[in-house]
Amino acid sequence: MRNKNCIEITFSNKGKMETKKVDLIRGGQFIVRETPCENIFTPEDFSEEQKMMRDSVIEFVDREIWPFKRRFEKKDYAFTEEVLRKAGEFGLLGVAVPEAYGGLGMGFVATMLVCDYISGATGSIATAFGAHTGIGIMPIVLYGTEEQKLKYVPELASGEKFGAYCLTEPEAGSDANSGKTKAVLSEDGTHYKISGQKMWISNAGFAKTFIVFARIEDDKYITGFIVENDPDNGISLGEEENKLGIHSSSTRQVFFNETIVPVENMLSERGNGFKIAMNALNIGRIKLAAASLEAQRRSITVCINYANERIQFKTPIAQFGAIKSKFAEMATNTYVDESACYRAGKNIEDRMSLRIEAGNTHQVAELKSVEEYAIECSILKVAVSEDAQDCFDEGIQIFGGMGFSADTPMEAAWRDGRISLIYEGTNEINRMLTVGMLMKKAMKGHVDLLGPAKAVVDELTGIPSFDTPDFSEVLSEEKAMVAKLKKVFLMVGGAAAQKFGADLEEQQQVLLATSNILIEIYLAESAILRTEKNIKRFDVDSQKEQIAMSQLYLYNAVDIIILKAKEAIVSFAEGDEQRMMLMGLKRFTKYQNNPNVIALRNLIAKKVTSENKYPF
Ligand SMILES: Cc1cc2nc3c(=O)[nH]c(=O)nc-3n(C[C@H](O)[C@H](O)[C@H](O)COP(=O)(O)OP(=O)(O)OC[C@H]3O[C@@H](n4cnc5c(N)ncnc54)[C@H](O)[C@@H]3O)c2cc1C
């Protein structure tokens, strides 16, 4: 019988193409499994079709968006709409939509590529694009009936009409299921009357189709509806919000006053709205991560162009160690983020293919596959949004006083980037979700945490090995370190779960600390595996800087992990247990050969400086 979890992978090994069958990793399993490098997808694996898609999006952005950056700072909402419409004409709004509903039906990785590259020039377009193509359209694609999909999706996919997603209310933000908006069924059972107030609705100013969440009677969970925007049907808008950034993204309140919505416009079933909202957010999260990549690449390029030209003390500032260190860290984070995003994106795509082969509809396959990797989606949302914000912050610093000026690009990037830490679930909520979801998966038997966690405890109480491992092979010490860091997670997470049981949910600071460990491991491992795969595909020499970036990221990750693990251990463990765990932490985070961090940074910065752009 065919193994329904098995995929075929093709990879290059010293110039020879090889094919093998491997088990597709489950969501969250990375923390207990060793992943061979050929099992992960990397940006160097993009197909010709994917590269063509990427290049045409870059061309579109360079022609239609980048030259007009200043306009986006002037709250020119009509211009955002105009650019989105052009993106629609270009086919970019329907990449994730199946062909049957007017889209291009491209694979998940290709849809991430489009999000990535279209979002790099301004947060206004990134948000408008994400709100429309992600949370605006996808709930209908994923949960709509055939009639709903045929009626609404083609006009949204083409950009003839735009969509918005109305979940948040003044008193229901992170606690999204607590909304007060009501849907009351008419006596004749033909329609609902929706009344309530929605807040912070992206694209509200020009959207014609709203996904609205409302409560029917005293239901435990909200219900989703497709609502056509018609001012004569009790729908009105608040003023545009005065925002810190994304100035040309329309964000308004939407008021519903006995808005009549036919019963056939209910999305999925009564009470299924919270599930729809959460699943739409899972997709939104990984795409938001992708949407924070190109902005980092472009920022690095803009900054190095400036730093190579700006002379102080008769020297281009790019030559100063203080500035080199910034470029090295910015480039490293970007490389690592990109590695992790496309690794997870391809897992989702492969899972979808398996499900479709097994007879699932496209709809079910996409839903279930994204749900499977919801942990990775949250990890990516948090990590990439924060790395991007750090990149823009350092970008301002590289520009010095000019960085503080609205006449240079970093000021807007810094303001625009900030929202990514807040929407699609705040980073606090997403951090806590990563560990919470992993624990749930363990309880369901989808990820075996218990066995590996017990093995770590046995190792800690046993006699340590005094062998000196052979780390002569490139990245071998780094791979061994990742394996040890996983033990740190299992040690801390396992002990916390044992101590608090079901109350772990209430221990937010412990959850946040363990989630940081989880996040750093996923990111560091993704970069190391990408680089290792490319060493085998190309050669070591061509990957000098990539090796340095993998090592630098891991070094920083180890420091974060030491800090966070210690914080948790000293807070919830006592006496012998605390001493044993602190010793374990020391053992599991010890390098045999410490990397020369400054030399790594200088090597990476040299490449960025000499190419005068983000070169990886
Ligand atoms: C520009 C912009 C565009 C947006 N677009 C949309 C859109 O198109 N559609 C839509 O529906 N919504 C949208 N939102 C809303 C957005 O999703 C919410 O702002 C977000 O979910 C946070 O909710 P809140 O603002 O009510 O903050 P709150 O939920 O009040 O959170 C405030 C702080 O408390 C923390 N917090 C809250 N609950 C907990 C908890 N249980 N444990 C620990 N910490 C907690 C949060 O992490 C945060 O730091 C948008 C918001 C903005 C600013």
Short mmCIF file of C-alpha atoms in Angstrom, two decimals, residues 44-330:
data_model
loop_
_atom_site.label_atom_id
_atom_site.label_comp_id
_atom_site.label_asym_id
_atom_site.label_seq_id
_atom_site.Cartn_x
_atom_site.Cartn_y
_atom_site.Cartn_z
CA GLU A 44 17.81 27.81 -4.64
CA ASP A 45 15.23 25.11 -5.49
CA PHE A 46 12.77 27.55 -7.08
CA SER A 47 11.49 26.18 -10.40
CA GLU A 48 11.84 28.16 -13.61
CA GLU A 49 8.14 29.02 -13.36
CA GLN A 50 8.56 30.31 -9.81
CA LYS A 51 11.60 32.37 -10.79
CA MET A 52 9.70 33.87 -13.71
CA MET A 53 6.86 34.76 -11.37
CA ARG A 54 9.30 36.35 -8.93
CA ASP A 55 11.04 38.34 -11.65
CA SER A 56 7.80 39.64 -13.09
CA VAL A 57 6.64 40.77 -9.64
CA ILE A 58 9.96 42.59 -9.10
CA GLU A 59 9.50 44.25 -12.48
CA PHE A 60 5.96 45.26 -11.53
CA VAL A 61 7.11 46.75 -8.21
CA ASP A 62 10.02 48.61 -9.83
CA ARG A 63 7.68 50.09 -12.42
CA GLU A 64 4.44 50.72 -10.53
CA ILE A 65 5.32 51.09 -6.84
CA TRP A 66 8.94 51.88 -5.96
CA PRO A 67 9.19 55.18 -7.95
CA PHE A 68 6.05 56.47 -6.21
CA LYS A 69 7.06 55.72 -2.63
CA ARG A 70 6.53 59.33 -1.58
CA ARG A 71 2.89 59.23 -2.71
CA PHE A 72 2.19 56.44 -0.26
CA GLU A 73 3.25 58.68 2.59
CA LYS A 74 0.66 61.27 1.58
CA LYS A 75 -2.37 59.16 2.49
CA ASP A 76 -3.22 58.71 -1.17
CA TYR A 77 -5.68 55.84 -0.65
CA ALA A 78 -6.96 56.14 -4.22
CA PHE A 79 -3.45 55.49 -5.47
CA THR A 80 -3.24 52.28 -3.42
CA GLU A 81 -6.50 51.16 -4.98
CA GLU A 82 -5.19 52.05 -8.46
CA VAL A 83 -1.99 50.03 -7.94
CA LEU A 84 -3.95 47.07 -6.57
CA ARG A 85 -6.17 47.20 -9.65
CA LYS A 86 -3.09 47.11 -11.87
CA ALA A 87 -1.82 44.15 -9.84
CA GLY A 88 -5.16 42.51 -10.62
CA GLU A 89 -4.76 43.15 -14.35
CA PHE A 90 -1.33 41.57 -14.06
CA GLY A 91 -2.90 38.45 -12.49
CA LEU A 92 -1.21 38.94 -9.11
CA LEU A 93 -4.36 39.06 -7.00
CA GLY A 94 -5.49 35.59 -7.96
CA VAL A 95 -2.30 33.55 -7.64
CA ALA A 96 -3.69 31.55 -4.70
CA VAL A 97 -7.16 31.21 -6.24
CA PRO A 98 -7.95 27.99 -8.16
CA GLU A 99 -8.39 28.43 -11.92
CA ALA A 100 -12.05 27.41 -11.68
CA TYR A 101 -12.71 30.69 -9.84
CA GLY A 102 -10.69 32.98 -12.08
CA GLY A 103 -7.31 32.65 -10.42
CA LEU A 104 -3.96 31.26 -11.51
CA GLY A 105 -4.15 28.30 -9.11
CA MET A 106 -0.45 28.43 -8.36
CA GLY A 107 1.25 26.36 -5.69
CA PHE A 108 1.67 27.60 -2.13
CA VAL A 109 5.33 28.48 -2.61
CA ALA A 110 4.56 30.61 -5.67
CA THR A 111 1.84 32.45 -3.75
CA MET A 112 4.36 33.16 -0.99
CA LEU A 113 6.83 34.43 -3.57
CA VAL A 114 4.29 36.92 -4.87
CA CYS A 115 3.52 38.13 -1.34
CA ASP A 116 7.22 38.40 -0.60
CA TYR A 117 8.19 40.49 -3.60
CA ILE A 118 5.11 42.67 -3.98
CA SER A 119 5.39 43.78 -0.36
CA GLY A 120 8.92 45.13 -0.43
CA ALA A 121 8.40 48.72 -1.48
CA THR A 122 5.84 50.07 0.97
CA GLY A 123 3.80 48.73 3.85
CA SER A 124 0.71 50.42 2.40
CA ILE A 125 0.63 48.08 -0.58
CA ALA A 126 1.81 45.13 1.51
CA THR A 127 -1.15 45.57 3.85
CA ALA A 128 -3.72 46.30 1.17
CA PHE A 129 -2.51 43.32 -0.88
CA GLY A 130 -2.45 41.01 2.15
CA ALA A 131 -5.85 42.10 3.41
CA HIS A 132 -7.42 41.61 -0.02
CA THR A 133 -5.73 38.43 -1.26
CA GLY A 134 -5.34 36.78 2.13
CA ILE A 135 -8.03 37.43 4.68
CA GLY A 136 -10.35 39.10 2.14
CA ILE A 137 -10.54 36.31 -0.46
CA MET A 138 -9.27 33.14 1.19
CA PRO A 139 -12.13 32.60 3.66
CA ILE A 140 -14.48 32.33 0.66
CA VAL A 141 -12.08 30.09 -1.29
CA LEU A 142 -11.56 27.85 1.73
CA TYR A 143 -15.01 27.81 3.28
CA GLY A 144 -17.41 29.04 0.61
CA THR A 145 -20.04 26.92 -1.12
CA GLU A 146 -19.67 26.39 -4.87
CA GLU A 147 -22.28 29.12 -5.48
CA GLN A 148 -20.52 31.57 -3.16
CA LYS A 149 -17.17 30.90 -4.78
CA LEU A 150 -18.52 31.31 -8.31
CA LYS A 151 -20.36 34.49 -7.37
CA TYR A 152 -17.68 36.32 -5.36
CA VAL A 153 -14.21 34.96 -6.02
CA PRO A 154 -13.66 35.75 -9.76
CA GLU A 155 -14.40 39.48 -9.32
CA LEU A 156 -12.08 39.60 -6.29
CA ALA A 157 -9.31 37.61 -8.00
CA SER A 158 -9.33 39.95 -11.00
CA GLY A 159 -9.34 43.13 -8.91
CA GLU A 160 -12.69 44.23 -10.29
CA LYS A 161 -13.78 44.40 -6.65
CA PHE A 162 -11.83 44.41 -3.40
CA GLY A 163 -12.35 42.55 -0.16
CA ALA A 164 -11.94 43.30 3.54
CA TYR A 165 -12.09 41.22 6.68
CA CYS A 166 -14.17 42.47 9.59
CA LEU A 167 -13.28 40.59 12.75
CA THR A 168 -11.89 43.13 15.25
CA GLU A 169 -14.22 45.27 17.37
CA PRO A 170 -13.52 48.00 19.90
CA GLU A 171 -13.80 45.48 22.72
CA ALA A 172 -12.74 42.37 20.83
CA GLY A 173 -9.15 42.39 19.61
CA SER A 174 -6.93 39.50 20.65
CA ASP A 175 -10.03 37.97 22.23
CA ALA A 176 -11.56 37.72 18.79
CA ASN A 177 -14.43 35.44 19.72
CA SER A 178 -15.81 37.96 22.20
CA GLY A 179 -17.30 40.28 19.55
CA LYS A 180 -20.68 41.86 20.19
CA THR A 181 -21.82 42.15 16.58
CA LYS A 182 -25.14 40.33 16.29
CA ALA A 183 -26.79 38.44 13.44
CA VAL A 184 -30.55 38.02 13.89
CA LEU A 185 -32.51 35.63 11.68
CA SER A 186 -35.62 37.09 10.08
CA GLU A 187 -38.98 35.54 10.92
CA ASP A 188 -39.38 34.10 7.44
CA GLY A 189 -35.87 32.58 7.70
CA THR A 190 -34.61 34.19 4.47
CA HIS A 191 -32.03 36.59 5.85
CA TYR A 192 -30.04 37.78 8.84
CA LYS A 193 -29.91 41.35 10.11
CA ILE A 194 -26.37 42.20 11.20
CA SER A 195 -25.71 45.04 13.66
CA GLY A 196 -22.44 46.01 15.24
CA GLN A 197 -19.22 47.95 15.03
CA LYS A 198 -15.99 46.68 13.49
CA MET A 199 -12.68 48.43 13.97
CA TRP A 200 -9.30 48.66 12.25
CA ILE A 201 -10.61 47.26 8.98
CA SER A 202 -7.97 47.31 6.26
CA ASN A 203 -9.21 48.25 2.77
CA ALA A 204 -12.56 49.34 4.26
CA GLY A 205 -12.52 52.59 2.27
CA PHE A 206 -12.77 50.86 -1.09
CA ALA A 207 -13.81 47.26 -0.37
CA LYS A 208 -17.01 46.01 -1.94
CA THR A 209 -17.08 42.62 -0.22
CA PHE A 210 -16.73 42.17 3.52
CA ILE A 211 -16.13 38.98 5.45
CA VAL A 212 -18.04 39.78 8.65
CA PHE A 213 -18.07 37.83 11.89
CA ALA A 214 -21.16 38.10 14.09
CA ARG A 215 -22.87 36.13 16.85
CA ILE A 216 -26.21 34.42 16.37
CA GLU A 217 -28.29 34.44 19.57
CA ASP A 218 -26.06 33.37 22.47
CA ASP A 219 -23.89 31.01 20.48
CA LYS A 220 -20.55 30.13 22.02
CA TYR A 221 -18.79 30.88 18.75
CA ILE A 222 -19.23 33.61 16.16
CA THR A 223 -20.39 32.94 12.60
CA GLY A 224 -18.90 34.19 9.32
CA PHE A 225 -20.89 35.97 6.58
CA ILE A 226 -20.17 37.40 3.15
CA VAL A 227 -21.60 40.92 3.11
CA GLU A 228 -21.78 43.16 0.07
CA ASN A 229 -20.90 46.75 0.86
CA ASP A 230 -24.00 48.78 0.17
CA PRO A 231 -24.46 52.12 1.98
CA ASP A 232 -28.24 51.75 1.43
CA ASN A 233 -28.17 48.54 3.44
CA GLY A 234 -27.19 50.00 6.82
CA ILE A 235 -23.43 50.04 6.23
CA SER A 236 -21.40 53.13 7.05
CA LEU A 237 -17.71 53.85 7.54
CA GLY A 238 -15.76 55.80 10.12
CA GLU A 239 -13.08 58.31 9.18
CA GLU A 240 -9.69 57.04 8.06
CA GLU A 241 -7.60 56.22 11.15
CA ASN A 242 -4.60 58.45 11.86
CA LYS A 243 -1.87 55.86 11.87
CA LEU A 244 1.85 55.69 12.70
CA GLY A 245 2.59 54.11 9.32
CA ILE A 246 1.14 52.34 6.27
CA HIS A 247 -0.27 55.77 5.47
CA SER A 248 -1.97 54.89 2.22
CA SER A 249 -3.54 51.71 3.49
CA SER A 250 -7.19 52.48 4.14
CA THR A 251 -8.12 51.59 7.74
CA ARG A 252 -11.58 52.50 8.94
CA GLN A 253 -14.32 51.43 11.28
CA VAL A 254 -17.26 49.71 9.65
CA PHE A 255 -20.72 50.05 11.19
CA PHE A 256 -23.56 47.66 10.45
CA ASN A 257 -27.06 48.77 11.30
CA GLU A 258 -29.59 46.02 10.64
CA THR A 259 -27.72 45.14 7.46
CA ILE A 260 -29.70 42.54 5.57
CA VAL A 261 -27.67 39.50 4.58
CA PRO A 262 -29.34 36.57 2.77
CA VAL A 263 -29.03 33.25 4.63
CA GLU A 264 -27.16 31.79 1.67
CA ASN A 265 -24.33 34.24 2.45
CA MET A 266 -23.43 32.48 5.67
CA LEU A 267 -19.87 31.20 5.38
CA SER A 268 -19.60 27.54 6.32
CA GLU A 269 -21.88 26.64 9.24
CA ARG A 270 -23.38 28.52 12.13
CA GLY A 271 -20.83 28.86 14.93
CA ASN A 272 -17.90 28.03 12.65
CA GLY A 273 -16.70 31.65 12.40
CA PHE A 274 -13.98 31.46 15.02
CA LYS A 275 -12.47 28.46 13.25
CA ILE A 276 -12.63 30.31 9.92
CA ALA A 277 -11.02 33.35 11.49
CA MET A 278 -8.21 31.33 13.02
CA ASN A 279 -7.49 29.32 9.87
CA ALA A 280 -7.52 32.45 7.72
CA LEU A 281 -5.00 33.87 10.17
CA ASN A 282 -2.73 30.82 9.91
CA ILE A 283 -2.37 31.42 6.18
CA GLY A 284 -2.11 35.14 6.81
CA ARG A 285 0.74 34.60 9.27
CA ILE A 286 3.09 32.71 6.99
CA LYS A 287 2.28 35.11 4.16
CA LEU A 288 2.90 38.09 6.41
CA ALA A 289 6.30 36.60 7.21
CA ALA A 290 7.02 36.27 3.50
CA ALA A 291 5.75 39.81 3.02
CA SER A 292 8.44 41.03 5.42
CA LEU A 293 11.36 39.59 3.42
CA GLU A 294 11.78 41.79 0.36
CA ALA A 295 11.44 44.91 2.50
CA GLN A 296 14.56 43.72 4.35
CA ARG A 297 16.44 42.96 1.12
CA ARG A 298 15.55 46.35 -0.36
CA SER A 299 16.42 48.16 2.88
CA ILE A 300 19.85 46.54 3.00
CA THR A 301 20.46 47.59 -0.60
CA VAL A 302 19.33 51.18 0.03
CA CYS A 303 21.48 51.35 3.18
CA ILE A 304 24.63 49.96 1.61
CA ASN A 305 24.25 52.30 -1.38
CA TYR A 306 24.21 55.16 1.14
CA ALA A 307 26.95 53.78 3.40
CA ASN A 308 29.31 53.23 0.47
CA GLU A 309 28.85 56.88 -0.57
CA ARG A 310 28.66 58.63 2.79
CA ILE A 311 32.13 59.83 3.82
CA GLN A 312 33.03 60.65 7.40
CA PHE A 313 36.57 60.87 8.73
CA LYS A 314 37.63 60.65 5.03
CA THR A 315 36.23 57.10 4.94
CA PRO A 316 33.02 55.61 3.52
CA ILE A 317 31.03 54.74 6.64
CA ALA A 318 30.51 51.20 5.25
CA GLN A 319 34.17 50.59 6.12
CA PHE A 320 33.69 51.16 9.83
CA GLY A 321 33.46 48.07 12.03
CA ALA A 322 30.40 49.48 13.78
CA ILE A 323 28.54 49.73 10.47
CA LYS A 324 29.87 46.43 9.11
CA SER A 325 28.45 44.66 12.12
CA LYS A 326 25.00 46.09 11.33
CA PHE A 327 25.11 44.94 7.71
CA ALA A 328 26.28 41.49 8.77
CA GLU A 329 23.42 41.07 11.23
CA MET A 330 20.80 42.52 8.86
#
